[in-house]
Amino acid sequence: MRVGRTALRGAPKMIAALGLGLVLTLTACGANSSGGSSGGTAPSAAPSSGGVKVGVILPETDSSARWEGFDKPMLDKAMRAAGLDPDIQNAQGDEQKFSTLADGMISSGVKVLVIASISSDGGSAVAAKAKAQGIPVIDYDRLNLGGTSDYYVSFDNEKVGALQGQGLAQALQGKQGAQVIQIEGAPTDNNATLFYNGQQTVLKPMYDSGQLKLVANQAIDKWDNQVGGTTFEQLLTGNGGQVDGVVAANDGLAGAVVTVLTKYGLNGKVAVTGQDATADGLQAILRGDQYMTVFKPIQEEADATAKLAAALAKGDTATTDRTATQTVDDPKGNREVKSVLLTPQLITKDNVKTVVDAGYINASEICVQATQAACDAAGIK
Ligand code: BGC
């Protein structure tokens, strides 16, 4: 399935270097094969609520459990509650499909388009087409650099990265010269850059002082979890099997890293970061294989998006301006984008319960045989 892996094999020896600029040139053909509707005309799956039509395009399924597991149902519910009739599709990591889905939604008469794009370029192209038809666009979770979207709804993504850096620093406290490998997100996703920047605010001074030692830093095209695992394994073996901490940019990549660590008998001995508070990530934390994750209450993101979309559909700028009171800088488009930026939270074994108490995940999804004792100790039920 993953054609790109062969291409990867020859590459990584020279990646013991810094900077997100080092990018794997992979063509993940396999990612494109799944998913139902290929767009075209009016791709409408769920029954119409008779409300105002809104199109939503999500980027991938495989990069994180969040998109289909959280964003899709939460957006659907929030939008219906706001009197909208949402058509929510997933581009499955395929730029062509992303564009075709958008064309279908535009011609079906959506009043607002909400996009979480695969890349800034793909997202910006779609936003321009929608704009030409007078359809307002909300960038959802991922900002399209150089784009024209009217609003942006996300979390404070530099803060997400800072929490990851903070978690790693906390886990490696007192381990002078601890060796760190960084496995980062897709270079086409502006969020991956923001996560990296946030991490570096904490980690760079520690590398500079010699408290921590950076072994390698590698971005993973399309956040492909499988590629993340093989890349990490090559970096680990290239470093003689030595590693003390791993920055994994989300829980999916962390899971792939933990699989490799387990193969070498290192799981539980190496601090691994994550993000998204997925069931797998939280289980790994309870087992002691992952140190932390970042909880981003997606319901808040979905609610803010639904509120903005409903107001935009009515041309109610008083409400949109009252809702999107923050701004983010788009350095490529040289503009400030009106935004809603929500607050992420650091989760370790000590406060996994918070995520359950917030109603984000059920105890039954994370308390399984391997974690039951930890759940009991933490009072998670
Ligand atoms: C999102 C993360 C997600 C990643 C991979 C990022 O843009 O903010 O929550 O884990 O994409 O899908």
GROMACS .gro file of C-alpha atoms and ligand atoms in nm:
model
  393
    1MET     CA    1   0.000   0.000   0.000
    2ARG     CA    2   0.266   0.254   0.097
    3VAL     CA    3   0.470   0.285  -0.218
    4GLY     CA    4   0.673   0.565  -0.064
    5ARG     CA    5   0.848   0.342   0.183
    6THR     CA    6   1.089   0.203  -0.073
    7ALA     CA    7   1.190   0.553  -0.169
    8LEU     CA    8   1.247   0.629   0.196
    9ARG     CA    9   1.487   0.349   0.262
   10GLY     CA   10   1.791   0.508   0.098
   11ALA     CA   11   1.730   0.852   0.242
   12PRO     CA   12   1.758   0.883   0.614
   13LYS     CA   13   2.123   0.840   0.708
   14MET     CA   14   2.186   1.204   0.640
   15ILE     CA   15   1.891   1.326   0.838
   16ALA     CA   16   2.074   1.366   1.163
   17ALA     CA   17   2.020   1.732   1.107
   18LEU     CA   18   1.800   2.014   1.215
   19GLY     CA   19   1.506   2.195   1.074
   20LEU     CA   20   1.166   2.113   0.937
   21GLY     CA   21   1.303   2.188   0.595
   22LEU     CA   22   1.415   1.830   0.549
   23VAL     CA   23   1.120   1.673   0.381
   24LEU     CA   24   1.061   1.322   0.261
   25THR     CA   25   0.953   1.324  -0.099
   26LEU     CA   26   0.697   1.052  -0.085
   27THR     CA   27   0.401   0.982  -0.301
   28ALA     CA   28   0.157   0.813  -0.071
   29CYS     CA   29  -0.058   0.659  -0.339
   30GLY     CA   30  -0.210   0.415  -0.093
   31ALA     CA   31  -0.377   0.685   0.108
   32ASN     CA   32  -0.600   0.766  -0.183
   33SER     CA   33  -0.773   0.439  -0.226
   34SER     CA   34  -1.022   0.450   0.059
   35GLY     CA   35  -1.329   0.661   0.106
   36GLY     CA   36  -1.661   0.657  -0.066
   37SER     CA   37  -1.789   0.953  -0.265
   38SER     CA   38  -1.545   1.103  -0.509
   39GLY     CA   39  -1.738   1.424  -0.514
   40GLY     CA   40  -1.865   1.551  -0.847
   41THR     CA   41  -2.214   1.673  -0.784
   42ALA     CA   42  -2.389   1.729  -0.453
   43PRO     CA   43  -2.225   1.464  -0.236
   44SER     CA   44  -2.488   1.438   0.032
   45ALA     CA   45  -2.469   1.144   0.274
   46ALA     CA   46  -2.676   1.235   0.579
   47PRO     CA   47  -3.042   1.329   0.559
   48SER     CA   48  -3.107   1.696   0.503
   49SER     CA   49  -3.228   1.889   0.805
   50GLY     CA   50  -3.386   2.144   0.577
   51GLY     CA   51  -3.143   2.408   0.706
   52VAL     CA   52  -2.885   2.616   0.527
   53LYS     CA   53  -2.643   2.401   0.327
   54VAL     CA   54  -2.283   2.404   0.448
   55GLY     CA   55  -1.998   2.200   0.301
   56VAL     CA   56  -1.721   2.064   0.521
   57ILE     CA   57  -1.407   1.891   0.388
   58LEU     CA   58  -1.177   1.706   0.626
   59PRO     CA   59  -0.823   1.621   0.517
   60GLU     CA   60  -0.740   1.260   0.602
   61THR     CA   61  -0.845   0.959   0.801
   62ASP     CA   62  -0.512   0.787   0.866
   63SER     CA   63  -0.316   1.082   1.008
   64SER     CA   64  -0.522   1.094   1.327
   65ALA     CA   65  -0.826   0.926   1.480
   66ARG     CA   66  -0.966   1.273   1.544
   67TRP     CA   67  -1.106   1.358   1.201
   68GLU     CA   68  -1.358   1.077   1.164
   69GLY     CA   69  -1.387   0.994   1.534
   70PHE     CA   70  -1.436   1.343   1.677
   71ASP     CA   71  -1.450   1.628   1.422
   72LYS     CA   72  -1.703   1.468   1.192
   73PRO     CA   73  -1.972   1.374   1.447
   74MET     CA   74  -1.912   1.687   1.656
   75LEU     CA   75  -1.936   1.922   1.357
   76ASP     CA   76  -2.243   1.742   1.234
   77LYS     CA   77  -2.417   1.779   1.570
   78ALA     CA   78  -2.309   2.141   1.627
   79MET     CA   79  -2.411   2.247   1.277
   80ARG     CA   80  -2.751   2.083   1.293
   81ALA     CA   81  -2.810   2.248   1.630
   82ALA     CA   82  -2.725   2.583   1.466
   83GLY     CA   83  -2.991   2.523   1.199
   84LEU     CA   84  -2.746   2.423   0.927
   85ASP     CA   85  -2.757   2.128   0.691
   86PRO     CA   86  -2.398   2.001   0.680
   87ASP     CA   87  -2.242   1.784   0.411
   88ILE     CA   88  -1.922   1.651   0.569
   89GLN     CA   89  -1.671   1.468   0.348
   90ASN     CA   90  -1.314   1.345   0.387
   91ALA     CA   91  -1.054   1.388   0.112
   92GLN     CA   92  -0.852   1.089   0.238
   93GLY     CA   93  -0.520   1.266   0.185
   94ASP     CA   94  -0.588   1.309  -0.187
   95GLU     CA   95  -0.553   1.666  -0.318
   96GLN     CA   96  -0.748   1.585  -0.632
   97LYS     CA   97  -1.033   1.445  -0.430
   98PHE     CA   98  -1.022   1.751  -0.202
   99SER     CA   99  -1.066   1.976  -0.502
  100THR     CA  100  -1.339   1.760  -0.661
  101LEU     CA  101  -1.534   1.750  -0.337
  102ALA     CA  102  -1.515   2.129  -0.316
  103ASP     CA  103  -1.637   2.167  -0.675
  104GLY     CA  104  -1.931   1.941  -0.597
  105MET     CA  105  -2.022   2.136  -0.287
  106ILE     CA  106  -1.991   2.473  -0.461
  107SER     CA  107  -2.214   2.362  -0.748
  108SER     CA  108  -2.464   2.208  -0.506
  109GLY     CA  109  -2.521   2.556  -0.361
  110VAL     CA  110  -2.357   2.548  -0.019
  111LYS     CA  111  -2.379   2.884   0.155
  112VAL     CA  112  -2.053   2.840   0.348
  113LEU     CA  113  -1.751   2.615   0.294
  114VAL     CA  114  -1.544   2.485   0.587
  115ILE     CA  115  -1.208   2.332   0.496
  116ALA     CA  116  -0.938   2.149   0.686
  117SER     CA  117  -0.695   2.118   0.401
  118ILE     CA  118  -0.418   1.873   0.318
  119SER     CA  119  -0.190   2.157   0.213
  120SER     CA  120  -0.204   2.536   0.213
  121ASP     CA  121  -0.179   2.543  -0.165
  122GLY     CA  122  -0.468   2.301  -0.217
  123GLY     CA  123  -0.679   2.479   0.044
  124SER     CA  124  -0.605   2.823  -0.097
  125ALA     CA  125  -0.704   2.712  -0.449
  126VAL     CA  126  -1.039   2.586  -0.319
  127ALA     CA  127  -1.096   2.904  -0.114
  128ALA     CA  128  -1.031   3.115  -0.424
  129LYS     CA  129  -1.287   2.919  -0.625
  130ALA     CA  130  -1.547   2.952  -0.349
  131LYS     CA  131  -1.478   3.323  -0.318
  132ALA     CA  132  -1.530   3.367  -0.692
  133GLN     CA  133  -1.883   3.228  -0.636
  134GLY     CA  134  -1.942   3.454  -0.336
  135ILE     CA  135  -1.920   3.166  -0.086
  136PRO     CA  136  -1.748   3.253   0.242
  137VAL     CA  137  -1.482   3.009   0.363
  138ILE     CA  138  -1.370   2.908   0.713
  139ASP     CA  139  -1.026   2.748   0.753
  140TYR     CA  140  -1.089   2.471   1.004
  141ASP     CA  141  -0.801   2.371   1.233
  142ARG     CA  142  -0.534   2.426   0.963
  143LEU     CA  143  -0.465   2.776   0.829
  144ASN     CA  144  -0.405   2.803   0.455
  145LEU     CA  145  -0.098   3.021   0.419
  146GLY     CA  146  -0.134   3.267   0.133
  147GLY     CA  147  -0.508   3.197   0.123
  148THR     CA  148  -0.817   3.415   0.121
  149SER     CA  149  -1.045   3.244   0.373
  150ASP     CA  150  -1.260   3.476   0.580
  151TYR     CA  151  -1.209   3.310   0.920
  152TYR     CA  152  -0.992   3.058   1.099
  153VAL     CA  153  -1.101   2.833   1.387
  154SER     CA  154  -0.837   2.629   1.567
  155PHE     CA  155  -0.642   2.586   1.888
  156ASP     CA  156  -0.341   2.788   1.994
  157ASN     CA  157  -0.107   2.560   1.803
  158GLU     CA  158   0.222   2.708   1.921
  159LYS     CA  159   0.094   2.645   2.269
  160VAL     CA  160   0.025   2.282   2.171
  161GLY     CA  161   0.391   2.250   2.070
  162ALA     CA  162   0.508   2.426   2.386
  163LEU     CA  163   0.310   2.176   2.596
  164GLN     CA  164   0.482   1.891   2.409
  165GLY     CA  165   0.823   2.046   2.476
  166GLN     CA  166   0.729   2.106   2.837
  167GLY     CA  167   0.611   1.746   2.879
  168LEU     CA  168   0.933   1.608   2.735
  169ALA     CA  169   1.148   1.837   2.951
  170GLN     CA  170   0.952   1.729   3.257
  171ALA     CA  171   0.993   1.359   3.172
  172LEU     CA  172   1.369   1.393   3.113
  173GLN     CA  173   1.434   1.612   3.414
  174GLY     CA  174   1.772   1.541   3.572
  175LYS     CA  175   1.890   1.324   3.281
  176GLN     CA  176   2.184   1.537   3.169
  177GLY     CA  177   2.256   1.494   2.795
  178ALA     CA  178   1.941   1.287   2.732
  179GLN     CA  179   1.912   1.201   2.363
  180VAL     CA  180   1.605   1.319   2.172
  181ILE     CA  181   1.458   1.232   1.832
  182GLN     CA  182   1.187   1.459   1.690
  183ILE     CA  183   0.922   1.307   1.460
  184GLU     CA  184   0.721   1.599   1.322
  185GLY     CA  185   0.402   1.643   1.119
  186ALA     CA  186   0.351   1.714   0.750
  187PRO     CA  187   0.551   2.003   0.607
  188THR     CA  188   0.247   2.111   0.403
  189ASP     CA  189   0.041   2.156   0.722
  190ASN     CA  190   0.103   2.496   0.880
  191ASN     CA  191   0.009   2.344   1.216
  192ALA     CA  192   0.311   2.113   1.200
  193THR     CA  193   0.533   2.421   1.172
  194LEU     CA  194   0.355   2.587   1.466
  195PHE     CA  195   0.385   2.272   1.679
  196TYR     CA  196   0.757   2.258   1.596
  197ASN     CA  197   0.805   2.627   1.676
  198GLY     CA  198   0.627   2.584   2.008
  199GLN     CA  199   0.837   2.279   2.099
  200GLN     CA  200   1.155   2.467   2.018
  201THR     CA  201   1.072   2.748   2.258
  202VAL     CA  202   1.127   2.493   2.533
  203LEU     CA  203   1.376   2.250   2.377
  204LYS     CA  204   1.618   2.474   2.189
  205PRO     CA  205   1.764   2.635   2.502
  206MET     CA  206   1.805   2.285   2.647
  207TYR     CA  207   1.986   2.162   2.334
  208ASP     CA  208   2.201   2.476   2.337
  209SER     CA  209   2.302   2.425   2.700
  210GLY     CA  210   2.377   2.055   2.645
  211GLN     CA  211   2.111   1.949   2.892
  212LEU     CA  212   1.945   1.760   2.606
  213LYS     CA  213   2.106   1.627   2.288
  214LEU     CA  214   1.917   1.639   1.958
  215VAL     CA  215   1.987   1.322   1.759
  216ALA     CA  216   1.762   1.399   1.461
  217ASN     CA  217   1.456   1.590   1.355
  218GLN     CA  218   1.236   1.465   1.073
  219ALA     CA  219   0.909   1.586   0.921
  220ILE     CA  220   0.668   1.313   0.805
  221ASP     CA  221   0.485   1.372   0.479
  222LYS     CA  222   0.105   1.368   0.524
  223TRP     CA  223   0.155   1.277   0.891
  224ASP     CA  224   0.170   0.917   0.766
  225ASN     CA  225   0.191   0.711   1.085
  226GLN     CA  226   0.347   0.410   0.914
  227VAL     CA  227   0.619   0.619   0.754
  228GLY     CA  228   0.670   0.783   1.094
  229GLY     CA  229   0.744   0.441   1.242
  230THR     CA  230   0.990   0.330   0.975
  231THR     CA  231   1.163   0.668   0.983
  232PHE     CA  232   1.196   0.654   1.360
  233GLU     CA  233   1.334   0.299   1.345
  234GLN     CA  234   1.603   0.404   1.099
  235LEU     CA  235   1.700   0.701   1.313
  236LEU     CA  236   1.706   0.485   1.625
  237THR     CA  237   1.922   0.210   1.476
  238GLY     CA  238   2.141   0.477   1.311
  239ASN     CA  239   2.206   0.608   1.663
  240GLY     CA  240   2.308   0.267   1.794
  241GLY     CA  241   1.966   0.203   1.951
  242GLN     CA  242   2.010   0.497   2.191
  243VAL     CA  243   1.723   0.734   2.268
  244ASP     CA  244   1.580   0.882   2.587
  245GLY     CA  245   1.298   1.098   2.456
  246VAL     CA  246   1.089   1.124   2.141
  247VAL     CA  247   0.888   1.423   2.032
  248ALA     CA  248   0.607   1.260   1.834
  249ALA     CA  249   0.384   1.536   1.701
  250ASN     CA  250   0.057   1.348   1.754
  251ASP     CA  251  -0.078   1.029   1.908
  252GLY     CA  252  -0.078   0.848   1.573
  253LEU     CA  253   0.295   0.905   1.527
  254ALA     CA  254   0.351   0.829   1.896
  255GLY     CA  255   0.177   0.494   1.850
  256ALA     CA  256   0.408   0.409   1.561
  257VAL     CA  257   0.710   0.512   1.771
  258VAL     CA  258   0.593   0.300   2.066
  259THR     CA  259   0.555  -0.002   1.835
  260VAL     CA  260   0.920   0.035   1.732
  261LEU     CA  261   1.034   0.093   2.091
  262THR     CA  262   0.848  -0.222   2.195
  263LYS     CA  263   1.029  -0.420   1.924
  264TYR     CA  264   1.360  -0.314   2.080
  265GLY     CA  265   1.244  -0.366   2.439
  266LEU     CA  266   1.257   0.009   2.504
  267ASN     CA  267   0.889   0.094   2.559
  268GLY     CA  268   0.823   0.244   2.898
  269LYS     CA  269   1.188   0.348   2.924
  270VAL     CA  270   1.169   0.629   2.670
  271ALA     CA  271   0.956   0.942   2.713
  272VAL     CA  272   0.724   0.988   2.413
  273THR     CA  273   0.499   1.289   2.350
  274GLY     CA  274   0.173   1.299   2.158
  275GLN     CA  275  -0.137   1.505   2.078
  276ASP     CA  276  -0.512   1.459   2.029
  277ALA     CA  277  -0.602   1.258   2.342
  278THR     CA  278  -0.708   0.961   2.130
  279ALA     CA  279  -0.815   0.633   2.291
  280ASP     CA  280  -0.489   0.471   2.174
  281GLY     CA  281  -0.279   0.760   2.306
  282LEU     CA  282  -0.452   0.764   2.644
  283GLN     CA  283  -0.415   0.386   2.674
  284ALA     CA  284  -0.043   0.415   2.598
  285ILE     CA  285  -0.015   0.680   2.870
  286LEU     CA  286  -0.196   0.459   3.121
  287ARG     CA  287   0.033   0.166   3.027
  288GLY     CA  288   0.336   0.392   3.076
  289ASP     CA  289   0.450   0.369   2.710
  290GLN     CA  290   0.369   0.734   2.626
  291TYR     CA  291   0.443   1.022   2.860
  292MET     CA  292   0.190   1.282   2.754
  293THR     CA  293  -0.069   1.393   2.503
  294VAL     CA  294  -0.241   1.723   2.434
  295PHE     CA  295  -0.616   1.740   2.489
  296LYS     CA  296  -0.788   1.971   2.244
  297PRO     CA  297  -1.163   1.978   2.319
  298ILE     CA  298  -1.283   1.947   1.962
  299GLN     CA  299  -1.644   2.008   2.064
  300GLU     CA  300  -1.546   2.372   2.130
  301GLU     CA  301  -1.384   2.393   1.787
  302ALA     CA  302  -1.694   2.243   1.624
  303ASP     CA  303  -1.928   2.474   1.818
  304ALA     CA  304  -1.734   2.789   1.725
  305THR     CA  305  -1.726   2.681   1.360
  306ALA     CA  306  -2.100   2.612   1.354
  307LYS     CA  307  -2.171   2.949   1.514
  308LEU     CA  308  -1.953   3.133   1.262
  309ALA     CA  309  -2.095   2.940   0.967
  310ALA     CA  310  -2.454   3.010   1.071
  311ALA     CA  311  -2.380   3.382   1.107
  312LEU     CA  312  -2.185   3.395   0.780
  313ALA     CA  313  -2.472   3.229   0.594
  314LYS     CA  314  -2.696   3.514   0.711
  315GLY     CA  315  -2.437   3.783   0.648
  316ASP     CA  316  -2.449   3.858   1.020
  317THR     CA  317  -2.108   4.022   1.058
  318ALA     CA  318  -2.189   4.152   1.406
  319THR     CA  319  -2.198   3.792   1.532
  320THR     CA  320  -1.895   3.676   1.334
  321ASP     CA  321  -1.688   3.965   1.464
  322ARG     CA  322  -1.803   3.901   1.818
  323THR     CA  323  -1.711   3.534   1.784
  324ALA     CA  324  -1.377   3.559   1.606
  325THR     CA  325  -1.207   3.815   1.828
  326GLN     CA  326  -0.850   3.693   1.780
  327THR     CA  327  -0.622   3.711   1.478
  328VAL     CA  328  -0.340   3.502   1.338
  329ASP     CA  329  -0.067   3.619   1.112
  330ASP     CA  330  -0.042   3.472   0.763
  331PRO     CA  331   0.315   3.563   0.670
  332LYS     CA  332   0.276   3.429   0.317
  333GLY     CA  333  -0.043   3.622   0.239
  334ASN     CA  334   0.085   3.914   0.444
  335ARG     CA  335  -0.245   3.952   0.628
  336GLU     CA  336  -0.410   3.899   0.964
  337VAL     CA  337  -0.688   3.640   0.962
  338LYS     CA  338  -0.979   3.678   1.205
  339SER     CA  339  -0.973   3.376   1.431
  340VAL     CA  340  -1.105   3.172   1.717
  341LEU     CA  341  -0.809   3.011   1.896
  342LEU     CA  342  -0.898   2.765   2.170
  343THR     CA  343  -0.690   2.645   2.461
  344PRO     CA  344  -0.511   2.307   2.462
  345GLN     CA  345  -0.431   2.114   2.778
  346LEU     CA  346  -0.134   1.898   2.880
  347ILE     CA  347  -0.234   1.544   2.982
  348THR     CA  348  -0.010   1.295   3.163
  349LYS     CA  349  -0.094   0.983   3.361
  350ASP     CA  350  -0.187   1.210   3.653
  351ASN     CA  351  -0.479   1.378   3.479
  352VAL     CA  352  -0.608   1.139   3.211
  353LYS     CA  353  -0.927   1.148   3.417
  354THR     CA  354  -0.983   1.510   3.304
  355VAL     CA  355  -1.043   1.392   2.949
  356VAL     CA  356  -1.300   1.136   3.062
  357ASP     CA  357  -1.468   1.381   3.300
  358ALA     CA  358  -1.497   1.631   3.015
  359GLY     CA  359  -1.709   1.373   2.831
  360TYR     CA  360  -1.457   1.360   2.547
  361ILE     CA  361  -1.395   0.989   2.575
  362ASN     CA  362  -1.562   0.705   2.767
  363ALA     CA  363  -1.378   0.512   3.036
  364SER     CA  364  -1.467   0.193   2.848
  365GLU     CA  365  -1.260   0.312   2.550
  366ILE     CA  366  -0.942   0.345   2.754
  367CYS     CA  367  -0.984   0.108   3.048
  368VAL     CA  368  -0.899  -0.230   2.897
  369GLN     CA  369  -0.715  -0.527   3.041
  370ALA     CA  370  -0.369  -0.370   3.009
  371THR     CA  371  -0.478  -0.040   3.166
  372GLN     CA  372  -0.745  -0.145   3.417
  373ALA     CA  373  -0.514  -0.121   3.719
  374ALA     CA  374  -0.404   0.231   3.615
  375CYS     CA  375  -0.769   0.331   3.559
  376ASP     CA  376  -0.862   0.202   3.903
  377ALA     CA  377  -0.570   0.388   4.064
  378ALA     CA  378  -0.673   0.709   3.889
  379GLY     CA  379  -1.038   0.667   3.975
  380ILE     CA  380  -1.139   0.649   3.608
  381LYS     CA  381  -1.469   0.469   3.560
  382BGC     C1  382  -0.408   1.869   1.372
  382BGC     C2  383  -0.375   1.757   1.469
  382BGC     C3  384  -0.366   1.624   1.394
  382BGC     C4  385  -0.275   1.637   1.272
  382BGC     C5  386  -0.277   1.512   1.187
  382BGC     C6  387  -0.306   1.870   1.260
  382BGC     O1  388  -0.330   1.972   1.170
  382BGC     O2  389  -0.411   1.992   1.439
  382BGC     O3  390  -0.475   1.750   1.568
  382BGC     O4  391  -0.316   1.524   1.478
  382BGC     O5  392  -0.312   1.745   1.192
  382BGC     O6  393  -0.404   1.486   1.138
   0.00000   0.00000   0.00000
